[in-house]
Coordinates of C-alpha atoms in Angstrom, one line a residue:
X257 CA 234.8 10.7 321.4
X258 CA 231.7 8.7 320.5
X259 CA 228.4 9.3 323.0
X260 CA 228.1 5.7 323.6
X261 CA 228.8 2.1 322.8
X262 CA 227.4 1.5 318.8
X263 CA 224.6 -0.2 318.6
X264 CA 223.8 -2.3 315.5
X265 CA 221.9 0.0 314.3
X266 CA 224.0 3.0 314.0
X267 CA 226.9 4.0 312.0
X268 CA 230.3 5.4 312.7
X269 CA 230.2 8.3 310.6
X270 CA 233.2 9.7 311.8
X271 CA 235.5 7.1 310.5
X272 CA 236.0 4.5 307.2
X273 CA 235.4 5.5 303.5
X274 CA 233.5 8.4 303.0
X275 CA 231.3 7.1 299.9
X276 CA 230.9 3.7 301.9
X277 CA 230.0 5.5 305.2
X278 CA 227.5 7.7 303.6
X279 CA 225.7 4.6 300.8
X280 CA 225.7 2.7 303.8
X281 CA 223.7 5.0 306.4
X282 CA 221.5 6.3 303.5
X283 CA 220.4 2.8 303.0
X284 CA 217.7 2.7 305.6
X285 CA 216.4 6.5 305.0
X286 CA 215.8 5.3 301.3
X287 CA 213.9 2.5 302.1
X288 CA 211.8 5.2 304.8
X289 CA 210.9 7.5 302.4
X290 CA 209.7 5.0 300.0
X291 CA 207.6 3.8 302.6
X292 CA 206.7 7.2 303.4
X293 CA 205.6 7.8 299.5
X294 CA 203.5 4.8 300.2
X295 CA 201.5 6.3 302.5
X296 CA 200.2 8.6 299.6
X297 CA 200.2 6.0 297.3
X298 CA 198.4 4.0 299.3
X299 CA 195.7 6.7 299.8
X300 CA 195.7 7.3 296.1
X301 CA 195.5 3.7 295.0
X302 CA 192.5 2.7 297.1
X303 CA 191.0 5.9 296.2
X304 CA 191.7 5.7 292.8
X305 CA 189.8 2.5 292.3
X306 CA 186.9 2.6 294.5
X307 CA 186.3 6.8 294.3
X308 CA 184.7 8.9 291.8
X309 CA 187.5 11.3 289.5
X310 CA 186.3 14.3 291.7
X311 CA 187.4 12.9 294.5
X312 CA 190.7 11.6 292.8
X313 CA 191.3 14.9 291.6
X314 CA 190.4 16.7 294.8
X315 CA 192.9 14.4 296.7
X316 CA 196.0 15.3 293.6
X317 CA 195.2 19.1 293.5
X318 CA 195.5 19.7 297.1
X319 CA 199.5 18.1 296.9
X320 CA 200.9 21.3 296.8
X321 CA 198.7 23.0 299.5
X322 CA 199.5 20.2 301.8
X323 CA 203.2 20.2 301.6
X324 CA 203.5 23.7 301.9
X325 CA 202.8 23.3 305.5
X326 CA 204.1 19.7 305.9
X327 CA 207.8 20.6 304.4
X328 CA 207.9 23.6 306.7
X329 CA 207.6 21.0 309.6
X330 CA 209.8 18.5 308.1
X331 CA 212.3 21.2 307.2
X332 CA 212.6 22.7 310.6
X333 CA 213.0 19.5 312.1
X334 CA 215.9 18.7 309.4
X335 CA 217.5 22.0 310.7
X336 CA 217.3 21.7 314.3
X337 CA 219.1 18.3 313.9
X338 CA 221.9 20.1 312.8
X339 CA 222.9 21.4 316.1
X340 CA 222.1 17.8 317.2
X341 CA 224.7 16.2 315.1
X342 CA 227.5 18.8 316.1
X343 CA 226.6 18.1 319.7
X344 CA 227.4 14.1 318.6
X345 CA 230.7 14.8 316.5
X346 CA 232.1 16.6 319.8
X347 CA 231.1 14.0 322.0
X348 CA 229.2 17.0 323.9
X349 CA 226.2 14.6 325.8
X350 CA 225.1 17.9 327.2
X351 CA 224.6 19.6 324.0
X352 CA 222.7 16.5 323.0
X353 CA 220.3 16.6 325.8
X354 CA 219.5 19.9 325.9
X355 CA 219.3 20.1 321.9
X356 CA 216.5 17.3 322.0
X357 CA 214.5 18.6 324.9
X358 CA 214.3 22.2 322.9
X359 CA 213.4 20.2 319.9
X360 CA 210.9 18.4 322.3
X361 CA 209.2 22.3 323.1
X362 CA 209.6 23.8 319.6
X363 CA 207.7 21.1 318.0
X364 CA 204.8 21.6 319.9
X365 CA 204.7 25.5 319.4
X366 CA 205.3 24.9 315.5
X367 CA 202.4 22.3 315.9
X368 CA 199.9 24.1 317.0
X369 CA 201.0 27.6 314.7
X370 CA 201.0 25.6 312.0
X371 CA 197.4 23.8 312.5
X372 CA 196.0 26.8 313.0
X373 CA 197.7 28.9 310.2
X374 CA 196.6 26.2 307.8
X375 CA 192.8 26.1 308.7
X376 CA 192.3 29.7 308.4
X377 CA 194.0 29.8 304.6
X378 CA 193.0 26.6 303.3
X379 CA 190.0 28.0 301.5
X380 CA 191.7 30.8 300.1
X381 CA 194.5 28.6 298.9
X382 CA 192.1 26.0 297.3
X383 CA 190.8 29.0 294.9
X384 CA 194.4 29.5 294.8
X385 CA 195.2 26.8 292.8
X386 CA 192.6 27.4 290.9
X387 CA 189.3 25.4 292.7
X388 CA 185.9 26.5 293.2
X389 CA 183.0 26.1 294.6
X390 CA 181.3 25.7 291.0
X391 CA 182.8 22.3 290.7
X392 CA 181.3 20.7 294.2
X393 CA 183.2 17.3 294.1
X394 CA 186.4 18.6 293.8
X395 CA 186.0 21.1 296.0
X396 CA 184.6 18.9 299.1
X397 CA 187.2 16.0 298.4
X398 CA 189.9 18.5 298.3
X399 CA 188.7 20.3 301.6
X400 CA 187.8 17.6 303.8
X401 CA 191.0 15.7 302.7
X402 CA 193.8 18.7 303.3
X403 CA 191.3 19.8 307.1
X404 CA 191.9 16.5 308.0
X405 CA 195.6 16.0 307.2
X406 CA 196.3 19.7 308.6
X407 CA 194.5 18.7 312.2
X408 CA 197.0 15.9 312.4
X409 CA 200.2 18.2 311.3
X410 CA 201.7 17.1 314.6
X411 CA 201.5 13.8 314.0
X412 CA 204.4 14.4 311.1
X413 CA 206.2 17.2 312.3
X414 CA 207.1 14.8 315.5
X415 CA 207.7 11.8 313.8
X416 CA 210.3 13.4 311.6
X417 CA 211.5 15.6 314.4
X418 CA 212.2 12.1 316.2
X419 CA 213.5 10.4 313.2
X420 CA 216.3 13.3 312.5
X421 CA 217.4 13.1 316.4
X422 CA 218.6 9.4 315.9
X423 CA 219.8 9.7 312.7
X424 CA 222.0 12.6 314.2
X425 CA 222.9 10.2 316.1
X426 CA 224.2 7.8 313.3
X427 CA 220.9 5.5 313.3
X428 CA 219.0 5.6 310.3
X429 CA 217.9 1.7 310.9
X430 CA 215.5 2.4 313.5
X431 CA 213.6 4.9 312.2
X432 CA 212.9 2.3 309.2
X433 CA 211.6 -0.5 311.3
X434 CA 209.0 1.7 313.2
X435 CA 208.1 3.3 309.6
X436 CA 207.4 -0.5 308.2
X437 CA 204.9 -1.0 310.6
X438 CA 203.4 2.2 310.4
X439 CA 202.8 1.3 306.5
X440 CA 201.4 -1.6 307.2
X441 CA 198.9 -0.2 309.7
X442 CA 197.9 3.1 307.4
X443 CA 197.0 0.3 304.5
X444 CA 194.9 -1.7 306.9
X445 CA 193.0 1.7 308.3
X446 CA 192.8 3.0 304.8
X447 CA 190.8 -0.4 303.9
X448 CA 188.8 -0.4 307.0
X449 CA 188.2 3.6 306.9
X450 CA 187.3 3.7 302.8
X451 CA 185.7 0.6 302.4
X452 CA 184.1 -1.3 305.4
X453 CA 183.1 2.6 306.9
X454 CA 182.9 4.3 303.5
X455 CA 184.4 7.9 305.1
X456 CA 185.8 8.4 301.3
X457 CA 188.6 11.0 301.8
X458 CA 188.0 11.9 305.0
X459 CA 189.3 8.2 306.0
X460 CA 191.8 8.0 303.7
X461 CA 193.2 11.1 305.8
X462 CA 192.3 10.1 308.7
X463 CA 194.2 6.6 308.2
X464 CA 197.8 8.9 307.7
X465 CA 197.3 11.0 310.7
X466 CA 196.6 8.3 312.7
X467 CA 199.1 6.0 311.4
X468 CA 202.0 8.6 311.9
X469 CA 200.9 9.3 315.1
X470 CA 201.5 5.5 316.4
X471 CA 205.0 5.6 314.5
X472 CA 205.9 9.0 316.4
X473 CA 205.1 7.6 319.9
X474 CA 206.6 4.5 319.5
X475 CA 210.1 5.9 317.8
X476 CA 209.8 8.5 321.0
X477 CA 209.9 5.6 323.1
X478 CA 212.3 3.8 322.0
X479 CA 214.5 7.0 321.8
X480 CA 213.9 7.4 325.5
X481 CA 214.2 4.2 326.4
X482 CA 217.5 2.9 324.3
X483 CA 219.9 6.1 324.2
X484 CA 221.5 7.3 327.5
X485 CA 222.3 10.4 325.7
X486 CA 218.4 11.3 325.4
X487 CA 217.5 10.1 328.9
X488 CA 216.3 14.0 329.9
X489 CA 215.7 15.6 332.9
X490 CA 213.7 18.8 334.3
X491 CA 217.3 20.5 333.7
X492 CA 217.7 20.0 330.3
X493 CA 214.3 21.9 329.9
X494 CA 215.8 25.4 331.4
X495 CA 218.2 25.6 328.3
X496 CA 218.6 30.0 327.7
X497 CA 217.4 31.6 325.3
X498 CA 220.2 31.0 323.3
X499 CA 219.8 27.2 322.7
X500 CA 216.3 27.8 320.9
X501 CA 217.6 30.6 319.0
X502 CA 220.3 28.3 317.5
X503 CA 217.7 25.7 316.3
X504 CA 215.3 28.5 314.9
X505 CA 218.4 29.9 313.2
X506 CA 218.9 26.5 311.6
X507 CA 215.5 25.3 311.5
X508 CA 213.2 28.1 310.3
X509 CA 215.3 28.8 307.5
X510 CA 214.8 25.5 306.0
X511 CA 211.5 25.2 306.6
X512 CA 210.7 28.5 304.7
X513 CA 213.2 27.2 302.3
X514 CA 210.9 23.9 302.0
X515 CA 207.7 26.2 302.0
X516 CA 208.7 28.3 299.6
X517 CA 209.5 25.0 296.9
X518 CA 205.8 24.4 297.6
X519 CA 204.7 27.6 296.6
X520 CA 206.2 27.0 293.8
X521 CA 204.8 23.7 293.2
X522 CA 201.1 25.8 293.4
X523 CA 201.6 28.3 291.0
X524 CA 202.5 24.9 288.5
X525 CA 199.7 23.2 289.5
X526 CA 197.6 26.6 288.9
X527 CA 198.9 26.7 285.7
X528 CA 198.3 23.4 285.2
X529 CA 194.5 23.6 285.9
X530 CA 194.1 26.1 282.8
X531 CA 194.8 22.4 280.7
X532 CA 191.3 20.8 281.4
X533 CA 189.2 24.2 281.0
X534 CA 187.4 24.2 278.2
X535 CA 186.5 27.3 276.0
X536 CA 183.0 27.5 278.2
X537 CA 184.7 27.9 281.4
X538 CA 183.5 24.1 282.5
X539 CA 186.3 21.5 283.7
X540 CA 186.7 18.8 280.6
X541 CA 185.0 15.4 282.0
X542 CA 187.2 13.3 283.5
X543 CA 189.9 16.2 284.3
X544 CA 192.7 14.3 281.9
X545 CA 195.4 17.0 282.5
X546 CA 194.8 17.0 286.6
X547 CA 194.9 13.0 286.6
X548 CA 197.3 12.2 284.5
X549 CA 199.3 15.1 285.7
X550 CA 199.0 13.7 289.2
X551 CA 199.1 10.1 288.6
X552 CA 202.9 10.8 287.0
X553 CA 203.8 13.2 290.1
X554 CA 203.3 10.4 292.5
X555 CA 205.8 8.2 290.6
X556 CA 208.1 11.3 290.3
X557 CA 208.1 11.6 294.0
X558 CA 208.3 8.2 294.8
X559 CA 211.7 7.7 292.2
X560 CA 213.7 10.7 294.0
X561 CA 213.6 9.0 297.2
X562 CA 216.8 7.7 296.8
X563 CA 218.0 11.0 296.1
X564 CA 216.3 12.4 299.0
X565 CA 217.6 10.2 301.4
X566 CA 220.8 10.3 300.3
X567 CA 220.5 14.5 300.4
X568 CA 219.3 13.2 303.9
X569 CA 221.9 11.5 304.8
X570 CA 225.1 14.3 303.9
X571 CA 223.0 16.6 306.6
X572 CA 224.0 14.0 309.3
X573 CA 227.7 13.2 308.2
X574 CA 228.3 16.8 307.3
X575 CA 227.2 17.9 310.9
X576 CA 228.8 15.1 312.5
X577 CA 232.3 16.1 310.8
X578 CA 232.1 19.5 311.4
X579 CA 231.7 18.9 314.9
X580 CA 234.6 16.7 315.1
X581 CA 236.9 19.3 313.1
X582 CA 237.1 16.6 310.3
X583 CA 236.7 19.3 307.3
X584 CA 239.0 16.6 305.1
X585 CA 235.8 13.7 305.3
X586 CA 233.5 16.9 304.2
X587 CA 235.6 17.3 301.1
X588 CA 235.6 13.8 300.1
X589 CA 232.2 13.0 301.3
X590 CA 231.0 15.7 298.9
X591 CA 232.8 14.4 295.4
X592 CA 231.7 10.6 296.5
X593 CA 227.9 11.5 297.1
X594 CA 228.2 13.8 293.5
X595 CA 228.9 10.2 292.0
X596 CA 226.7 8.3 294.0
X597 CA 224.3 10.6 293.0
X598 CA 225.4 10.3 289.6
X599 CA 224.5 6.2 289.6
X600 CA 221.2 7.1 291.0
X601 CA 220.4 9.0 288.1
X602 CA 221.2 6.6 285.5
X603 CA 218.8 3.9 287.4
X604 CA 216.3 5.9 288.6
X605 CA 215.7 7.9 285.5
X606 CA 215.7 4.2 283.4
X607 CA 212.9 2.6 285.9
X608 CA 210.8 5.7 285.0
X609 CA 211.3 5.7 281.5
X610 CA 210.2 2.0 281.8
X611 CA 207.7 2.5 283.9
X612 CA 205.9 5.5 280.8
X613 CA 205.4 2.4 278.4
X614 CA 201.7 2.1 278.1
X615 CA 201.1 4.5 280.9
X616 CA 201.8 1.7 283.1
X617 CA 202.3 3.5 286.5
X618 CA 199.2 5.3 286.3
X619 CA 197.2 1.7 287.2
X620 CA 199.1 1.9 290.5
X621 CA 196.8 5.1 291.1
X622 CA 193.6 5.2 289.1
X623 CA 191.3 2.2 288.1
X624 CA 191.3 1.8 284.1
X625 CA 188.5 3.0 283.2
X626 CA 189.5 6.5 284.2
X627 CA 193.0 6.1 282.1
X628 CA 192.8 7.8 278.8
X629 CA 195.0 8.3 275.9
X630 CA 195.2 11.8 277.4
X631 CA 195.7 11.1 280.7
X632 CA 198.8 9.0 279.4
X633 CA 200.0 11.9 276.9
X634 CA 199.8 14.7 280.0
X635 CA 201.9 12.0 282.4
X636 CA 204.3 10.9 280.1
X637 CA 205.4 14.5 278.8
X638 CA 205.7 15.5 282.5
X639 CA 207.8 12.4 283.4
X640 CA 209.8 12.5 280.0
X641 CA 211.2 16.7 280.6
X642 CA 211.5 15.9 284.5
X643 CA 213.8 12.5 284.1
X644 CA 215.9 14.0 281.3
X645 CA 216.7 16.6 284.1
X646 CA 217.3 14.3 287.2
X647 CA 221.1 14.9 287.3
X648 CA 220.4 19.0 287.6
X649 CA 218.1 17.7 290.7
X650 CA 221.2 15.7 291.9
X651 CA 223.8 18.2 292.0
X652 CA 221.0 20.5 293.5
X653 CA 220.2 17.8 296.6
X654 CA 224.4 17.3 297.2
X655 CA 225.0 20.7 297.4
X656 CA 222.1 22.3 299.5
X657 CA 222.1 19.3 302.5
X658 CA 226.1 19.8 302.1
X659 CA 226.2 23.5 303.0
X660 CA 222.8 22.7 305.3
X661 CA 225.1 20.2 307.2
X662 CA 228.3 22.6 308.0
X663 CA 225.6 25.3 309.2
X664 CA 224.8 27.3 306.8
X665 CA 221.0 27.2 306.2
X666 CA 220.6 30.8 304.7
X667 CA 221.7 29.7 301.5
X668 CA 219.4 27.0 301.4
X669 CA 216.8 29.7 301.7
X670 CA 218.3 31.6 298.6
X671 CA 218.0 28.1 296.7
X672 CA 214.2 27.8 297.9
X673 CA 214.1 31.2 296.6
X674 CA 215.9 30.5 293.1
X675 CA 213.6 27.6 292.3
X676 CA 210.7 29.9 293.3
X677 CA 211.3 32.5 290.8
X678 CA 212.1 29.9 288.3
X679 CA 209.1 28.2 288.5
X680 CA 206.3 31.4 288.6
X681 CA 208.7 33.2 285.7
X682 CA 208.3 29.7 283.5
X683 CA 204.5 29.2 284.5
X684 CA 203.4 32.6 283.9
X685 CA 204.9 33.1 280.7
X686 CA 206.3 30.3 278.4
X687 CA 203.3 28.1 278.1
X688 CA 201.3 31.3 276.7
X689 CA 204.6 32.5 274.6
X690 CA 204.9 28.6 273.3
X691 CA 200.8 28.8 273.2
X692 CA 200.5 32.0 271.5
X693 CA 197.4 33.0 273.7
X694 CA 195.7 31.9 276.9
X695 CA 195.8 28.4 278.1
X696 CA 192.6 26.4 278.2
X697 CA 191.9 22.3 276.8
X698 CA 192.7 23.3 273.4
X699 CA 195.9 24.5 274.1
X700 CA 199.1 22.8 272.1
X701 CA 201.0 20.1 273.0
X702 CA 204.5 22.3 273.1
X703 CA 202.4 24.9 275.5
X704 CA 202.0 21.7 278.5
X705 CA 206.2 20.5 277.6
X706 CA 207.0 24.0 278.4
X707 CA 205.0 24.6 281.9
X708 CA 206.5 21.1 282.5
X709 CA 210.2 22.9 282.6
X710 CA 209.2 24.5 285.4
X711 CA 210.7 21.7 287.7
X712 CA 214.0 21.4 285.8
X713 CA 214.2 25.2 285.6
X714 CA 214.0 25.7 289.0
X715 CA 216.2 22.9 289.8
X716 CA 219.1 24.3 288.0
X717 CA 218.8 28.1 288.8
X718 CA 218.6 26.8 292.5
X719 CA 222.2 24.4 291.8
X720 CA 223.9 27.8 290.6
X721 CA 222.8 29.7 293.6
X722 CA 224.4 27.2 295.8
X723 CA 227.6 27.0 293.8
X724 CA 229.4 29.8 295.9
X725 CA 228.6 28.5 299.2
X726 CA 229.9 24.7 297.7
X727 CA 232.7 25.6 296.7
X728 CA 233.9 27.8 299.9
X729 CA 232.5 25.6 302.4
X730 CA 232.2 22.0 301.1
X731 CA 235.2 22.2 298.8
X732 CA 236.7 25.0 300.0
X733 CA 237.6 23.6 303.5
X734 CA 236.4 27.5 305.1
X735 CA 234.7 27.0 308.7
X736 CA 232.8 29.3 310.4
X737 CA 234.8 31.0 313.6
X738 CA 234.7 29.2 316.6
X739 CA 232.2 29.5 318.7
X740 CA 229.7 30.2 315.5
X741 CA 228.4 27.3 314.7
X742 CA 225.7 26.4 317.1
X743 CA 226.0 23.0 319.3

């Protein structure tokens, strides 16, 4: 039974060809999280051509930091949209309602935990990573940038929070159009903040937060305004106990899930550090390894978008099937996204390789006269091991969303925890092993290729960790007992 009369914008993801069904609704989330990845890129670009490199390599060291904290919001919001999308497939309006409204309260607790947790550690993480106070410029750019971005943590966690309700819903349109003018304004304020008020990183912060925060109220009212279902009352606010324990038992699991990839992502970019040290202890001018390092990161975000969404979109139709008793459209929904996915590999890792001639994408982030022939070299390797490696990343996005969408968010933690262990076993020893020593600016060409395995490393010790759960519950056709899964 459907909730209400489809509106343009949603789709039926209950019915018609699962490969068609799923292409179709992950068409708008794509084109999102590109638009998302410009909102960094945007930050980096005008950065990159009218800041010094300590500010450029303040604002790419403090990636990992950042998302550790951003993923957790965006990966609780992911899981608590879960129980939304079961409450959809039954036709349960209820459910719906009271699932949104404890979403509504539980994003303004993890808000405020989260703001605060992150102020009190950021200094301790920036030396981490492998910062200091002996190197000023970095130091300041990457602290005033993350402070800024961590006061405005709300801003993201409830835009996302918003965006997963509708798209449990079957509308993944919406969210888009809001997000396209939110680009458009973040570019404006990042002109207006960096170069008519010259507030260097601090603006180009500032411009996110506040952009994300007019995308979030406006996709709140339109959510309020435009489905019945979500029209709440004072009642839907006195849900038990029980309601919020179902969306922290999906939601916390895959925010520390999406936490722990970020650690992981630290101890690399620690690692990575080591590659622009010189013998004396002092950063090498121009921090080649950092840059370039960072520069090709940005393009490797912004190419698995597609993937993303599309891991985005199995959460949804997963949920939504489950809910209905449709374990059949699981099945087939999970072979035709393993060959969507397989097409999306195929183009997405050709763009990139396209995209290492000359170094090309790193004028998209940094002016040329801070491009090098290393900065190029440390890019290129990165981008060359990581693209090779984008169908292990594939299989790894179909199956974790897949058993994330039929409930099962604890083994999307063990996953998180897989890559995890990959990546600090591969950092901590095979560069040195390859290296034959300790790692500083000298170090050899095949020491940098193997810390840059970490990401494929992880990703396929993190596939293998799923395959039990994949092939019992996505393949399998097993469902939890009734009355389990939470809606």
């Amino acid at each position: 039974m459907m909730l209400h009369r489809r509106k343009k914008s949603s789709v039926d993801l209950l019915s018609g060809d699962e490969g068609r069904v799923i292409f179709r609704f992950s068409m708008p989330i794509i084109l999102s999280y590109l638009l998302q990845q410009i909102y960094t890129i945007s930050d980096a670009a005008i950065c990159g051509q009218t800041l010094g490199v300590d500010d450029i390599a303040g604002v790419n060291d403090v990636f990992p930091i950042l998302i550790i904290f951003l993923q957790f919001a965006v990966g609780c919001t992911a899981g608590f949209s879960v129980i939304t999308s079961i409450a959809a497939g039954r036709g349960d309006r209820v459910r719906v309602r009271s699932s949104f409204a404890a979403q509504l309260v539980l994003g303004g607790v993890l808000s405020l935990a989260l703001t605060g947790v992150a102020a009190l550690t950021l200094k301790p993480l920036l030396r981490f990573i492998g910062l200091s106070e002996a190197n000023p410029g970095v130091w300041r750019a990457a602290y005033q940038y993350s402070l800024v971005i961590f006061i405005g943590i709300f801003a993201q966690l409830y835009y996302n929070l918003i965006c997963s309700v509708l798209r449990s819903l079957g509308d993944s349109t919406t969210p888009l159009m809001f997000l396209l003018f939110s680009t458009v304004l973040n570019i404006g304020l990042d002109l207006l903040f960096i170069l008519a008020f010259r507030l260097g990183v601090i603006g180009a912060a500032a411009a996110t937060v506040l952009a994300q925060a007019v995308s979030a109220l406006l996709c709140l009212m339109y959510a309020f305004g435009k489905y019945p279902e979500l029209h709440l009352s004072k009642q839907d606010f006195r849900a038990e106990v029980s309601v919020y324990a179902q969306h922290l038992s999906q939601g916390l699991p895959m925010g520390l899930q999406f936490s722990v990839l970020a650690i992981g992502i630290i101890v690399m970019q620690r690692a990575l550090v080591g590659f622009d040290i010189g013998a004396d202890g002092i950063m090498v001018a121009g921090n080649p390894a950092q840059n370039g390092f960072g520069a090709a990161n940005k393009l490797n975000n912004f190419l698995m978008c597609p993937m993303n969404a599309l891991s985005t979109a199995i959460v949804s139709f997963n949920a939504q099937n489950l809910g209905a008793g449709r374990q059949d459209r699981i099945r087939r929904g999970t072979v035709k996204s393993l060959l969507i996915g397989l097409a999306m590999y195929l183009i997405l890792g050709g763009i990139g390789m396209l995209l290492t001639v000359r170094g090309a994408y790193q004028y998209l982030f940094m002016s040329a006269d801070k491009i090098t022939a290393a900065t190029i070299r440390y890019g290129n390797l990165y981008l060359y091991v990581d693209l090779s490696m984008y169908f292990a990343l594939m299989v790894l996005f179909v199956f974790r969303s897949g058993v994330q969408g039929v409930g099962h968010a604890e083994f999307t933690l063990v996953a998180g925890c897989a890559e995890l262990i990959a990546r600090v076993l591969i950092c901590a020893f095979l560069p040195r092993l390859v290296n034959g020593g300790a790692i500083d600016a000298s170090a050899s060409v095949g020491a940098y290729i193997a810390l840059c395995f970490a990401d494929p490393g992880a990703w396929i010790l993190a596939a293998v960790s799923l395959l039990y759960p994949a092939a019992r519950y996505l393949f399998g056709g097993e469902r939890k007992k009734p009355g389990e899964h939470a809606a």
